[in-house]
């Protein structure tokens, strides 16, 4: 069996007690009207939650052997969680390497950009996520955005005034980091990805969710957000993202005025 190869990534770093992250990357081919398909390489993060002796990987990113040793030194990898419909390419690698349960948002694992042809589906999870079906973390809650064409999940840990973990919905890129190639550095800035507390523009355009659904999630209140794209925020995160969603809704109202 072959798996997507290891892409550029950093070391596993602690965020708070029993929670770690690692900044990895992904490569995509993006169509361009003038220059043909362009290769964009940009960063994506994996979050690691340690629960007793067990590790839960959220938004999995394949790691090199040296960093897998670092991972193994933290605990036993037992669960892998896919929150975003556009993520999950490295889940089969972890399923093959460890004795894990794979949990996914209710959206098919598809290759390419079109989720509809069944032949594009390359993998199936062991369990679907829901508020009643979650990895064994006592203070874990789950939120799902279901109004778009593909579902998107969010994790919430009831500790330290709330810690949220996002896939593609809530992002926080202050700048293009070391895992961006030059093309992505230029294009993704132009496309509005590089901004603090942003609502993923690629996700919004592709899935067309009703972003006001997120207000119910912000009502849970969280100081910390660990995104799959960008840097973790450790204070007043839910309120910062609430104002980002309000701005999107206001700008749509202005656009739709006759
Ligand atoms: Fe993403």
Coordinates of N, CA and C and ligand atoms in Angstrom, one line a residue:
X1 N 0.8 -1.2 0.0 CA 0.0 0.0 0.0 C 0.9 1.3 0.0
X2 N 0.6 2.2 -0.8 CA 1.3 3.5 -0.8 C 0.5 4.6 -0.2
X3 N 1.2 5.5 0.4 CA 0.5 6.6 1.1 C 1.2 7.9 0.6
X4 N 0.4 9.0 0.7 CA 1.1 10.3 0.3 C 2.3 10.5 1.1
X5 N 3.4 11.0 0.4 CA 4.7 11.1 1.1 C 4.7 12.1 2.2
X6 N 5.8 12.1 3.0 CA 5.9 13.1 4.0 C 6.2 14.4 3.3
X7 N 5.5 15.5 3.8 CA 5.8 16.8 3.3 C 6.5 17.6 4.4
X8 N 7.0 18.8 4.0 CA 7.7 19.6 4.9 C 6.9 19.8 6.2
X9 N 7.6 19.6 7.3 CA 6.9 19.9 8.6 C 7.9 20.2 9.7
X10 N 7.4 20.7 10.8 CA 8.3 21.1 11.9 C 8.3 20.0 13.0
X11 N 8.7 20.4 14.2 CA 8.7 19.5 15.4 C 7.4 19.7 16.1
X12 N 7.1 18.7 17.0 CA 5.9 18.7 17.8 C 6.2 19.7 19.0
X13 N 5.3 20.7 19.1 CA 5.5 21.7 20.1 C 4.3 21.7 21.1
X14 N 4.6 22.0 22.4 CA 3.5 22.0 23.3 C 2.7 23.3 23.2
X15 N 1.4 23.3 23.4 CA 0.6 24.5 23.5 C 0.2 24.8 24.9
X16 N -0.4 23.8 25.5 CA -0.7 23.8 26.9 C -0.6 22.4 27.5
X17 N -1.0 22.2 28.7 CA -0.8 20.9 29.3 C -1.6 19.8 28.5
X18 N -0.9 18.8 28.0 CA -1.5 17.7 27.3 C -2.0 18.0 25.9
X19 N -1.6 19.2 25.4 CA -2.0 19.5 24.0 C -0.8 20.0 23.3
X20 N -0.6 19.5 22.1 CA 0.6 19.8 21.3 C 0.1 20.1 19.9
X21 N 1.0 20.7 19.1 CA 0.7 20.9 17.7 C 2.0 20.8 16.9
X22 N 1.8 20.5 15.6 CA 3.0 20.5 14.7 C 2.5 21.1 13.4
X23 N 3.4 22.0 12.8 CA 3.0 22.7 11.6 C 3.6 21.9 10.4
X24 N 2.7 21.3 9.6 CA 3.1 20.6 8.4 C 2.7 21.4 7.2
X25 N 2.5 20.7 6.1 CA 2.2 21.4 4.8 C 1.4 20.5 3.9
X26 N 0.9 21.1 2.9 CA 0.1 20.3 1.8 C 0.5 20.9 0.5
X27 N 0.4 20.1 -0.6 CA 0.6 20.7 -1.9 C -0.6 20.4 -2.7
X28 N -1.1 21.5 -3.4 CA -2.3 21.4 -4.2 C -2.0 21.9 -5.6
X29 N -2.7 21.4 -6.6 CA -2.6 22.0 -8.0 C -3.8 22.9 -8.1
X30 N -3.6 24.2 -8.4 CA -4.7 25.1 -8.5 C -4.7 25.6 -10.0
X31 N -5.9 25.6 -10.6 CA -6.0 26.1 -11.9 C -5.7 27.6 -12.0
X32 N -5.1 28.1 -13.1 CA -4.9 29.5 -13.2 C -5.2 29.8 -14.7
X33 N -6.0 30.8 -15.0 CA -6.4 31.1 -16.4 C -5.3 31.5 -17.3
X34 N -4.2 32.0 -16.8 CA -3.1 32.5 -17.6 C -1.9 31.5 -17.6
X35 N -1.6 31.0 -16.4 CA -0.4 30.2 -16.3 C -0.6 28.7 -16.2
X36 N -1.9 28.2 -16.4 CA -2.2 26.8 -16.2 C -2.1 26.4 -14.8
X37 N -2.1 25.1 -14.5 CA -2.2 24.7 -13.1 C -0.9 25.1 -12.4
X38 N -1.1 25.6 -11.2 CA 0.0 26.1 -10.4 C 0.1 25.2 -9.1
X39 N 1.3 24.9 -8.7 CA 1.5 24.1 -7.4 C 1.6 25.1 -6.2
X40 N 0.6 24.9 -5.4 CA 0.6 25.7 -4.1 C 1.0 24.8 -3.0
X41 N 2.0 25.2 -2.3 CA 2.4 24.5 -1.0 C 2.2 25.5 0.1
X42 N 1.4 25.1 1.1 CA 1.1 26.0 2.2 C 1.0 25.1 3.5
X43 N 0.8 25.8 4.6 CA 0.9 25.0 5.9 C -0.4 24.5 6.3
X44 N -0.4 23.4 7.0 CA -1.6 22.8 7.7 C -1.1 22.2 9.0
X45 N -1.8 22.3 10.0 CA -1.4 21.8 11.4 C -2.1 20.6 11.8
X46 N -1.4 19.8 12.6 CA -2.0 18.7 13.3 C -2.0 19.0 14.8
X47 N -3.1 18.8 15.5 CA -3.2 18.9 16.9 C -3.1 17.6 17.6
X48 N -2.4 17.5 18.7 CA -2.2 16.2 19.4 C -2.8 16.4 20.8
X49 N -3.8 15.6 21.2 CA -4.3 15.6 22.6 C -3.8 14.4 23.3
X50 N -3.2 14.6 24.5 CA -2.8 13.4 25.3 C -3.9 13.2 26.4
X51 N -4.4 12.0 26.4 CA -5.5 11.7 27.3 C -5.0 10.4 28.1
X52 N -4.5 10.6 29.3 CA -3.8 9.4 30.0 C -2.6 9.0 29.1
X53 N -2.5 7.7 28.8 CA -1.4 7.2 28.0 C -1.7 7.3 26.5
X54 N -2.9 7.7 26.1 CA -3.3 7.7 24.7 C -3.2 9.0 24.0
X55 N -2.9 9.0 22.7 CA -2.9 10.2 21.9 C -4.0 10.2 20.9
X56 N -4.6 11.4 20.8 CA -5.6 11.6 19.8 C -5.1 12.6 18.8
X57 N -5.0 12.3 17.5 CA -4.5 13.2 16.5 C -5.6 13.8 15.8
X58 N -5.6 15.1 15.7 CA -6.7 15.8 15.0 C -6.1 16.6 13.8
X59 N -6.8 16.4 12.7 CA -6.3 17.0 11.4 C -4.9 16.4 11.1
X60 N -4.9 15.1 10.9 CA -3.6 14.4 10.8 C -2.7 14.9 9.7
X61 N -1.4 14.9 10.0 CA -0.4 15.2 9.1 C 0.7 14.1 9.2
X62 N 1.1 13.5 8.1 CA 2.1 12.5 8.2 C 3.4 13.1 8.6
X63 N 4.1 12.4 9.5 CA 5.4 12.9 10.0 C 6.6 12.1 9.6
X64 N 7.8 12.6 9.6 CA 8.9 11.8 9.2 C 9.3 10.9 10.4
X65 N 10.2 9.9 10.2 CA 10.4 8.9 11.2 C 10.9 9.5 12.5
X66 N 11.8 10.5 12.4 CA 12.3 11.1 13.6 C 11.2 11.8 14.5
X67 N 10.3 12.4 13.8 CA 9.2 13.1 14.5 C 8.1 12.1 15.0
X68 N 8.0 11.0 14.2 CA 7.1 9.9 14.7 C 7.6 9.3 16.0
X69 N 9.0 9.3 16.1 CA 9.6 8.8 17.4 C 9.2 9.8 18.5
X70 N 9.3 11.1 18.2 CA 8.9 12.1 19.2 C 7.4 11.9 19.6
X71 N 6.6 11.6 18.6 CA 5.2 11.4 18.8 C 5.0 10.2 19.8
X72 N 5.7 9.1 19.4 CA 5.6 7.8 20.2 C 6.1 8.0 21.6
X73 N 7.0 9.0 21.8 CA 7.5 9.2 23.2 C 6.4 9.9 24.1
X74 N 5.4 10.5 23.4 CA 4.4 11.2 24.2 C 3.3 10.2 24.7
X75 N 3.1 9.2 23.9 CA 2.0 8.2 24.3 C 1.7 7.3 23.1
X76 N 0.6 6.5 23.3 CA 0.2 5.6 22.3 C -0.9 6.2 21.4
X77 N -0.6 6.3 20.1 CA -1.6 6.8 19.1 C -2.8 5.9 19.0
X78 N -3.9 6.3 19.4 CA -5.1 5.5 19.5 C -6.3 6.0 18.6
X79 N -6.3 7.3 18.4 CA -7.4 7.9 17.7 C -6.9 8.9 16.7
X80 N -7.6 9.0 15.5 CA -7.3 10.0 14.5 C -8.6 10.6 14.1
X81 N -8.6 11.9 14.1 CA -9.9 12.7 13.9 C -9.8 13.6 12.6
X82 N -10.8 13.4 11.8 CA -10.9 14.3 10.6 C -12.0 15.2 10.8
X83 N -11.8 16.5 10.9 CA -12.8 17.5 11.1 C -13.2 18.1 9.8
X84 N -12.3 18.2 8.8 CA -12.6 18.9 7.5 C -12.7 18.0 6.4
X85 N -13.7 18.2 5.6 CA -14.0 17.4 4.4 C -12.8 17.4 3.4
X86 N -12.1 18.5 3.4 CA -11.0 18.6 2.4 C -9.7 18.0 3.0
X87 N -9.7 17.5 4.2 CA -8.5 17.0 4.8 C -8.6 15.4 4.9
X88 N -7.6 14.8 5.5 CA -7.7 13.4 5.7 C -6.8 12.5 4.9
X89 N -6.0 13.1 4.0 CA -5.1 12.4 3.1 C -4.1 11.5 3.9
X90 N -3.8 11.9 5.1 CA -2.8 11.1 5.8 C -3.4 10.1 6.8
X91 N -4.8 10.1 6.9 CA -5.4 9.2 7.8 C -5.1 7.7 7.5
X92 N -5.1 7.3 6.2 CA -4.8 5.9 5.9 C -3.4 5.5 6.3
X93 N -2.4 6.5 6.3 CA -1.1 6.2 6.8 C -1.1 5.8 8.3
X94 N -1.8 6.6 9.1 CA -1.9 6.4 10.5 C -2.7 5.1 10.8
X95 N -3.7 4.8 10.0 CA -4.5 3.6 10.2 C -3.6 2.3 10.0
X96 N -2.7 2.5 9.0 CA -1.8 1.4 8.7 C -0.7 1.2 9.7
X97 N -0.2 2.3 10.2 CA 1.0 2.3 11.2 C 0.6 1.9 12.6
X98 N -0.6 2.3 13.0 CA -1.0 2.2 14.4 C -2.3 1.4 14.5
X99 N -2.6 0.9 15.7 CA -3.9 0.3 16.0 C -4.8 1.4 16.4
X100 N -5.4 2.1 15.4 CA -6.2 3.3 15.7 C -7.6 3.2 15.3
X101 N -8.5 4.0 15.9 CA -9.9 4.2 15.4 C -9.8 5.6 14.7
X102 N -10.4 5.5 13.5 CA -10.4 6.8 12.7 C -11.9 7.3 12.8
X103 N -11.9 8.6 13.2 CA -13.2 9.3 13.4 C -13.3 10.4 12.3
X104 N -14.4 10.5 11.7 CA -14.5 11.6 10.6 C -15.9 12.3 10.7
X105 N -15.8 13.6 10.3 CA -17.0 14.3 10.0 C -17.7 13.5 8.9
X106 N -19.1 13.7 8.9 CA -19.9 12.9 7.9 C -19.7 13.6 6.5
X107 N -18.6 13.3 5.9 CA -18.3 13.7 4.5 C -17.3 12.7 3.9
X108 N -17.5 12.4 2.7 CA -16.7 11.3 2.1 C -15.2 11.8 2.0
X109 N -14.3 10.8 2.1 CA -12.9 11.1 1.8 C -12.8 11.0 0.3
X110 N -12.6 12.2 -0.3 CA -12.5 12.2 -1.8 C -11.2 12.8 -2.3
X111 N -10.8 12.3 -3.4 CA -9.6 12.9 -4.0 C -10.1 13.9 -5.1
X112 N -9.2 14.9 -5.3 CA -9.6 15.9 -6.3 C -10.5 16.9 -5.6
X113 N -11.3 17.6 -6.4 CA -12.2 18.7 -5.8 C -13.7 18.3 -5.8
X114 N -14.0 17.2 -6.5 CA -15.4 16.9 -6.6 C -15.7 15.6 -5.7
X115 N -16.5 15.8 -4.7 CA -16.8 14.7 -3.8 C -17.8 13.7 -4.3
X116 N -18.5 14.0 -5.5 CA -19.6 13.2 -5.9 C -19.3 11.9 -6.5
X117 N -18.4 11.8 -7.5 CA -18.2 10.4 -8.1 C -17.7 9.5 -7.0
X118 N -18.4 8.4 -6.8 CA -17.9 7.4 -5.7 C -16.5 6.9 -6.0
X119 N -16.1 6.8 -7.3 CA -14.8 6.3 -7.6 C -13.7 7.2 -7.0
X120 N -14.0 8.4 -6.7 CA -13.0 9.4 -6.1 C -12.9 9.1 -4.6
X121 N -13.7 8.3 -4.0 CA -13.6 8.0 -2.6 C -12.5 7.0 -2.3
X122 N -11.5 7.4 -1.5 CA -10.4 6.5 -1.3 C -10.3 5.8 0.0
X123 N -11.2 6.2 0.9 CA -11.0 5.7 2.3 C -12.3 5.8 3.0
X124 N -12.5 5.0 4.1 CA -13.7 5.1 4.9 C -13.3 5.1 6.4
X125 N -13.9 6.0 7.2 CA -13.6 6.0 8.6 C -14.1 4.9 9.4
X126 N -13.7 4.6 10.6 CA -14.3 3.6 11.4 C -15.6 4.1 12.1
X127 N -15.6 5.4 12.4 CA -16.7 6.0 13.1 C -17.0 7.4 12.6
X128 N -18.3 7.8 12.5 CA -18.6 9.1 12.2 C -18.7 9.9 13.5
X129 N -18.3 11.2 13.4 CA -18.4 12.0 14.6 C -19.8 12.6 14.8
X130 N -20.2 12.7 16.0 CA -21.5 13.4 16.3 C -21.4 13.8 17.8
X131 N -22.3 14.5 18.3 CA -22.2 14.9 19.7 C -22.3 13.7 20.7
X132 N -22.8 12.6 20.1 CA -22.9 11.3 21.0 C -21.8 10.3 20.6
X133 N -21.0 10.6 19.6 CA -20.0 9.6 19.2 C -18.7 10.3 19.0
X134 N -17.9 10.2 20.1 CA -16.6 11.0 20.1 C -15.5 10.1 20.7
X135 N -14.3 10.5 20.4 CA -13.1 9.8 21.1 C -13.2 10.0 22.6
X136 N -12.7 9.1 23.4 CA -12.8 9.1 24.8 C -12.0 10.2 25.5
X137 N -12.5 11.4 25.4 CA -11.9 12.5 26.2 C -13.1 13.1 27.0
X138 N -13.0 13.1 28.3 CA -14.2 13.4 29.1 C -14.8 14.8 28.9
X139 N -14.0 15.8 28.6 CA -14.5 17.2 28.5 C -14.7 17.6 27.0
X140 N -14.7 16.6 26.2 CA -14.8 16.9 24.7 C -16.3 17.1 24.3
X141 N -16.5 18.2 23.5 CA -17.8 18.4 22.9 C -17.6 18.6 21.4
X142 N -18.6 18.4 20.6 CA -18.5 18.4 19.1 C -19.5 19.3 18.5
X143 N -19.1 20.1 17.6 CA -20.1 21.0 16.9 C -19.9 20.8 15.4
X144 N -21.0 20.7 14.7 CA -21.0 20.5 13.2 C -21.7 21.6 12.4
X145 N -21.1 22.1 11.4 CA -21.7 23.0 10.5 C -22.3 22.2 9.4
X146 N -23.6 22.2 9.3 CA -24.2 21.3 8.3 C -24.9 22.0 7.2
X147 N -24.8 23.3 7.1 CA -25.6 24.0 6.1 C -24.9 24.1 4.7
X148 N -23.7 23.7 4.7 CA -23.0 23.8 3.4 C -23.1 22.5 2.6
X149 N -22.5 22.4 1.4 CA -22.6 21.2 0.6 C -21.8 20.0 1.2
X150 N -20.8 20.3 2.1 CA -20.1 19.3 2.8 C -20.0 19.7 4.3
X151 N -20.2 18.8 5.2 CA -20.2 19.1 6.6 C -18.8 19.4 7.1
X152 N -18.7 20.2 8.2 CA -17.4 20.6 8.7 C -17.5 20.5 10.2
X153 N -16.6 19.9 10.9 CA -16.6 19.7 12.3 C -15.7 20.6 13.1
X154 N -16.1 20.8 14.4 CA -15.2 21.6 15.3 C -15.2 20.8 16.6
X155 N -14.0 20.8 17.3 CA -13.9 20.2 18.6 C -13.8 21.3 19.7
X156 N -14.3 21.0 20.8 CA -14.3 21.9 21.9 C -14.0 21.2 23.2
X157 N -12.9 21.6 23.9 CA -12.5 21.0 25.2 C -12.9 22.0 26.3
X158 N -13.7 21.5 27.2 CA -14.2 22.3 28.4 C -13.1 22.4 29.4
X159 N -12.0 23.1 29.1 CA -10.9 23.3 30.1 C -10.3 24.6 29.8
X160 N -9.6 25.2 30.8 CA -8.8 26.4 30.5 C -9.7 27.5 29.8
X161 N -10.9 27.7 30.2 CA -11.8 28.7 29.6 C -12.1 28.4 28.1
X162 N -12.0 27.1 27.8 CA -12.5 26.7 26.4 C -11.3 26.6 25.5
X163 N -11.1 25.5 24.9 CA -10.1 25.3 23.8 C -10.8 24.7 22.6
X164 N -10.8 25.4 21.5 CA -11.4 24.9 20.3 C -10.4 24.5 19.3
X165 N -10.8 23.5 18.5 CA -9.9 23.0 17.4 C -10.7 23.0 16.1
X166 N -10.1 23.6 15.1 CA -10.9 23.7 13.8 C -10.2 23.0 12.7
X167 N -11.0 22.8 11.6 CA -10.4 22.3 10.4 C -10.2 23.4 9.4
X168 N -11.1 23.5 8.5 CA -11.0 24.6 7.5 C -11.8 25.9 7.8
X169 N -12.7 25.8 8.8 CA -13.6 26.9 9.0 C -13.0 28.1 9.6
X170 N -12.3 27.9 10.8 CA -11.7 29.0 11.5 C -10.2 29.0 11.3
X171 N -9.6 30.0 10.7 CA -8.2 30.0 10.4 C -7.5 31.2 11.0
X172 N -6.2 31.2 11.1 CA -5.5 32.3 11.7 C -4.1 32.5 11.2
X173 N -4.0 32.8 9.9 CA -2.7 33.1 9.4 C -2.3 34.5 9.5
X174 N -1.3 34.9 10.3 CA -0.9 36.3 10.3 C 0.0 36.6 9.1
X175 N 0.7 35.6 8.7 CA 1.6 35.7 7.6 C 1.9 34.4 6.9
X176 N 2.3 34.4 5.7 CA 2.7 33.1 5.1 C 4.0 32.6 5.8
X177 N 3.9 31.4 6.3 CA 5.0 30.9 7.2 C 6.0 30.2 6.3
X178 N 7.0 29.5 7.0 CA 8.1 28.8 6.3 C 7.7 27.7 5.4
X179 N 6.4 27.2 5.6 CA 6.0 26.0 4.8 C 5.2 26.4 3.5
X180 N 5.2 27.7 3.2 CA 4.6 28.2 1.9 C 5.7 28.2 0.8
X181 N 5.3 27.8 -0.4 CA 6.2 28.1 -1.5 C 5.9 29.5 -2.0
X182 N 6.7 30.0 -3.0 CA 6.5 31.4 -3.4 C 5.2 31.6 -4.1
X183 N 4.7 30.6 -4.8 CA 3.4 30.8 -5.5 C 2.3 30.9 -4.5
X184 N 2.3 30.1 -3.5 CA 1.2 30.1 -2.5 C 1.3 31.4 -1.7
X185 N 2.6 31.9 -1.4 CA 2.8 33.1 -0.7 C 2.1 34.3 -1.4
X186 N 2.2 34.3 -2.7 CA 1.6 35.4 -3.5 C 0.1 35.2 -3.7
X187 N -0.2 34.0 -4.2 CA -1.7 33.7 -4.5 C -2.6 33.8 -3.3
X188 N -2.1 33.2 -2.2 CA -3.1 33.0 -1.1 C -3.2 34.4 -0.3
X189 N -2.2 35.2 -0.5 CA -2.4 36.6 0.1 C -3.5 37.3 -0.7
X190 N -3.3 37.2 -2.1 CA -4.3 37.8 -3.0 C -5.7 37.3 -2.8
X191 N -5.8 36.0 -2.5 CA -7.2 35.4 -2.3 C -7.7 35.6 -0.9
X192 N -7.0 36.3 0.0 CA -7.6 36.6 1.3 C -7.4 35.6 2.4
X193 N -6.5 34.6 2.1 CA -6.3 33.6 3.2 C -5.4 34.2 4.3
X194 N -4.5 35.1 4.0 CA -3.5 35.5 5.0 C -4.1 36.6 5.9
X195 N -4.8 36.3 6.9 CA -5.3 37.3 7.8 C -5.6 36.6 9.2
X196 N -5.5 37.4 10.2 CA -5.8 36.8 11.5 C -7.3 36.6 11.7
X197 N -7.6 35.6 12.5 CA -9.0 35.2 12.8 C -9.9 35.2 11.5
X198 N -9.5 34.6 10.5 CA -10.3 34.6 9.2 C -11.2 33.4 9.2
X199 N -12.3 33.5 8.4 CA -13.2 32.4 8.1 C -12.7 31.9 6.7
X200 N -12.2 30.6 6.7 CA -11.5 30.0 5.6 C -12.2 30.4 4.2
X201 N -11.6 31.2 3.4 CA -12.2 31.6 2.2 C -12.4 30.5 1.2
X202 N -11.4 29.5 1.2 CA -11.6 28.4 0.2 C -12.8 27.6 0.6
X203 N -12.9 27.3 1.9 CA -14.1 26.5 2.5 C -15.4 27.3 2.2
X204 N -15.4 28.6 2.4 CA -16.7 29.3 2.2 C -17.1 29.3 0.7
X205 N -16.1 29.4 -0.2 CA -16.4 29.4 -1.6 C -16.8 28.1 -2.1
X206 N -16.1 27.0 -1.6 CA -16.4 25.7 -2.1 C -17.7 25.1 -1.6
X207 N -18.0 25.4 -0.3 CA -19.0 24.6 0.4 C -20.3 25.5 0.6
X208 N -20.1 26.8 0.6 CA -21.2 27.8 0.7 C -22.0 27.5 2.0
X209 N -21.4 27.5 3.1 CA -22.1 27.3 4.4 C -22.9 28.6 4.8
X210 N -23.9 28.5 5.6 CA -24.5 29.6 6.3 C -23.6 29.9 7.5
X211 N -22.7 30.9 7.3 CA -21.7 31.1 8.4 C -22.3 31.6 9.7
X212 N -23.6 32.0 9.7 CA -24.2 32.4 11.0 C -24.4 31.2 11.9
X213 N -24.3 30.0 11.3 CA -24.3 28.8 12.2 C -23.2 28.8 13.3
X214 N -22.1 29.5 12.9 CA -21.0 29.5 13.8 C -21.3 30.3 15.1
X215 N -22.3 31.2 15.1 CA -22.6 31.9 16.3 C -22.9 31.0 17.5
X216 N -23.6 29.9 17.2 CA -23.9 29.0 18.3 C -22.7 28.4 18.9
X217 N -21.7 28.1 18.0 CA -20.4 27.6 18.5 C -19.7 28.7 19.4
X218 N -19.7 29.9 18.9 CA -19.0 31.0 19.6 C -19.7 31.2 21.0
X219 N -21.0 30.9 21.1 CA -21.6 31.0 22.4 C -21.1 30.1 23.5
X220 N -20.4 29.0 23.0 CA -19.8 28.1 24.0 C -18.6 28.9 24.7
X221 N -18.0 29.8 24.0 CA -17.0 30.6 24.5 C -15.6 29.9 24.6
X222 N -14.6 30.4 24.0 CA -13.3 29.8 24.1 C -12.2 30.8 24.0
X223 N -11.2 30.7 24.9 CA -10.1 31.6 24.9 C -9.1 31.1 23.8
X224 N -9.0 29.8 23.6 CA -7.9 29.3 22.7 C -8.6 28.6 21.5
X225 N -7.9 28.8 20.4 CA -8.3 28.1 19.1 C -7.0 27.6 18.5
X226 N -7.1 26.3 18.2 CA -6.0 25.7 17.5 C -6.5 25.4 16.1
X227 N -6.1 26.2 15.1 CA -6.6 25.9 13.7 C -5.8 25.0 12.9
X228 N -6.3 24.4 11.9 CA -5.5 23.6 11.0 C -4.7 24.5 10.0
X229 N -5.1 25.8 9.9 CA -4.4 26.7 9.1 C -4.1 28.0 9.8
X230 N -2.8 28.2 10.1 CA -2.4 29.4 10.8 C -1.8 29.0 12.2
X231 N -1.8 30.1 13.0 CA -1.2 29.9 14.4 C -2.3 29.8 15.4
X232 N -2.0 29.0 16.5 CA -2.9 29.0 17.6 C -3.1 30.4 18.2
X233 N -4.3 30.7 18.7 CA -4.6 31.9 19.5 C -4.9 31.5 20.9
X234 N -4.4 32.2 21.9 CA -4.6 31.7 23.2 C -5.4 32.7 24.1
X235 N -5.9 33.7 23.5 CA -6.9 34.5 24.3 C -8.0 35.1 23.5
X236 N -9.2 35.2 24.1 CA -10.4 35.8 23.5 C -10.7 35.4 22.0
X237 N -10.4 34.1 21.8 CA -10.6 33.6 20.4 C -12.0 33.6 19.9
X238 N -13.0 33.2 20.7 CA -14.3 33.1 20.2 C -14.9 34.5 19.9
X239 N -14.5 35.5 20.6 CA -15.1 36.8 20.4 C -14.4 37.4 19.1
X240 N -13.1 37.1 18.9 CA -12.5 37.6 17.7 C -13.1 37.0 16.4
X241 N -13.4 35.7 16.5 CA -14.0 35.0 15.3 C -15.4 35.5 15.2
X242 N -16.1 35.7 16.3 CA -17.5 36.2 16.1 C -17.5 37.5 15.3
X243 N -16.6 38.4 15.6 CA -16.6 39.7 14.9 C -16.2 39.4 13.4
X244 N -15.3 38.4 13.1 CA -15.0 38.1 11.7 C -16.3 37.7 11.0
X245 N -17.1 36.8 11.6 CA -18.3 36.3 10.9 C -19.3 37.5 10.8
X246 N -19.4 38.3 11.8 CA -20.3 39.5 11.7 C -19.9 40.4 10.5
X247 N -18.6 40.5 10.3 CA -18.1 41.4 9.2 C -18.5 40.7 7.8
X248 N -18.4 39.4 7.7 CA -18.8 38.7 6.5 C -20.2 38.9 6.2
X249 N -21.1 38.8 7.2 CA -22.5 38.9 7.0 C -22.8 40.3 6.7
X250 N -22.2 41.3 7.3 CA -22.5 42.7 7.0 C -22.0 43.0 5.5
X251 N -20.9 42.5 5.1 CA -20.4 42.8 3.7 C -21.4 42.1 2.7
X252 N -22.0 41.0 3.0 CA -23.0 40.4 2.1 C -24.2 41.2 2.0
X253 N -24.6 41.8 3.1 CA -25.8 42.7 3.1 C -25.6 43.9 2.2
X254 N -24.3 44.4 2.3 CA -24.0 45.6 1.5 C -24.0 45.2 0.0
X255 N -23.4 44.0 -0.3 CA -23.4 43.5 -1.7 C -24.8 43.3 -2.3
X256 N -25.7 42.9 -1.4 CA -27.0 42.5 -2.0 C -28.0 43.7 -2.0
X257 N -27.5 44.9 -1.6 CA -28.4 46.0 -1.6 C -28.6 46.4 -3.1
X258 N -29.9 46.8 -3.5 CA -30.1 47.1 -4.9 C -29.4 48.5 -5.2
Ligands
LIG1 FE1 -7.6 23.0 4.7

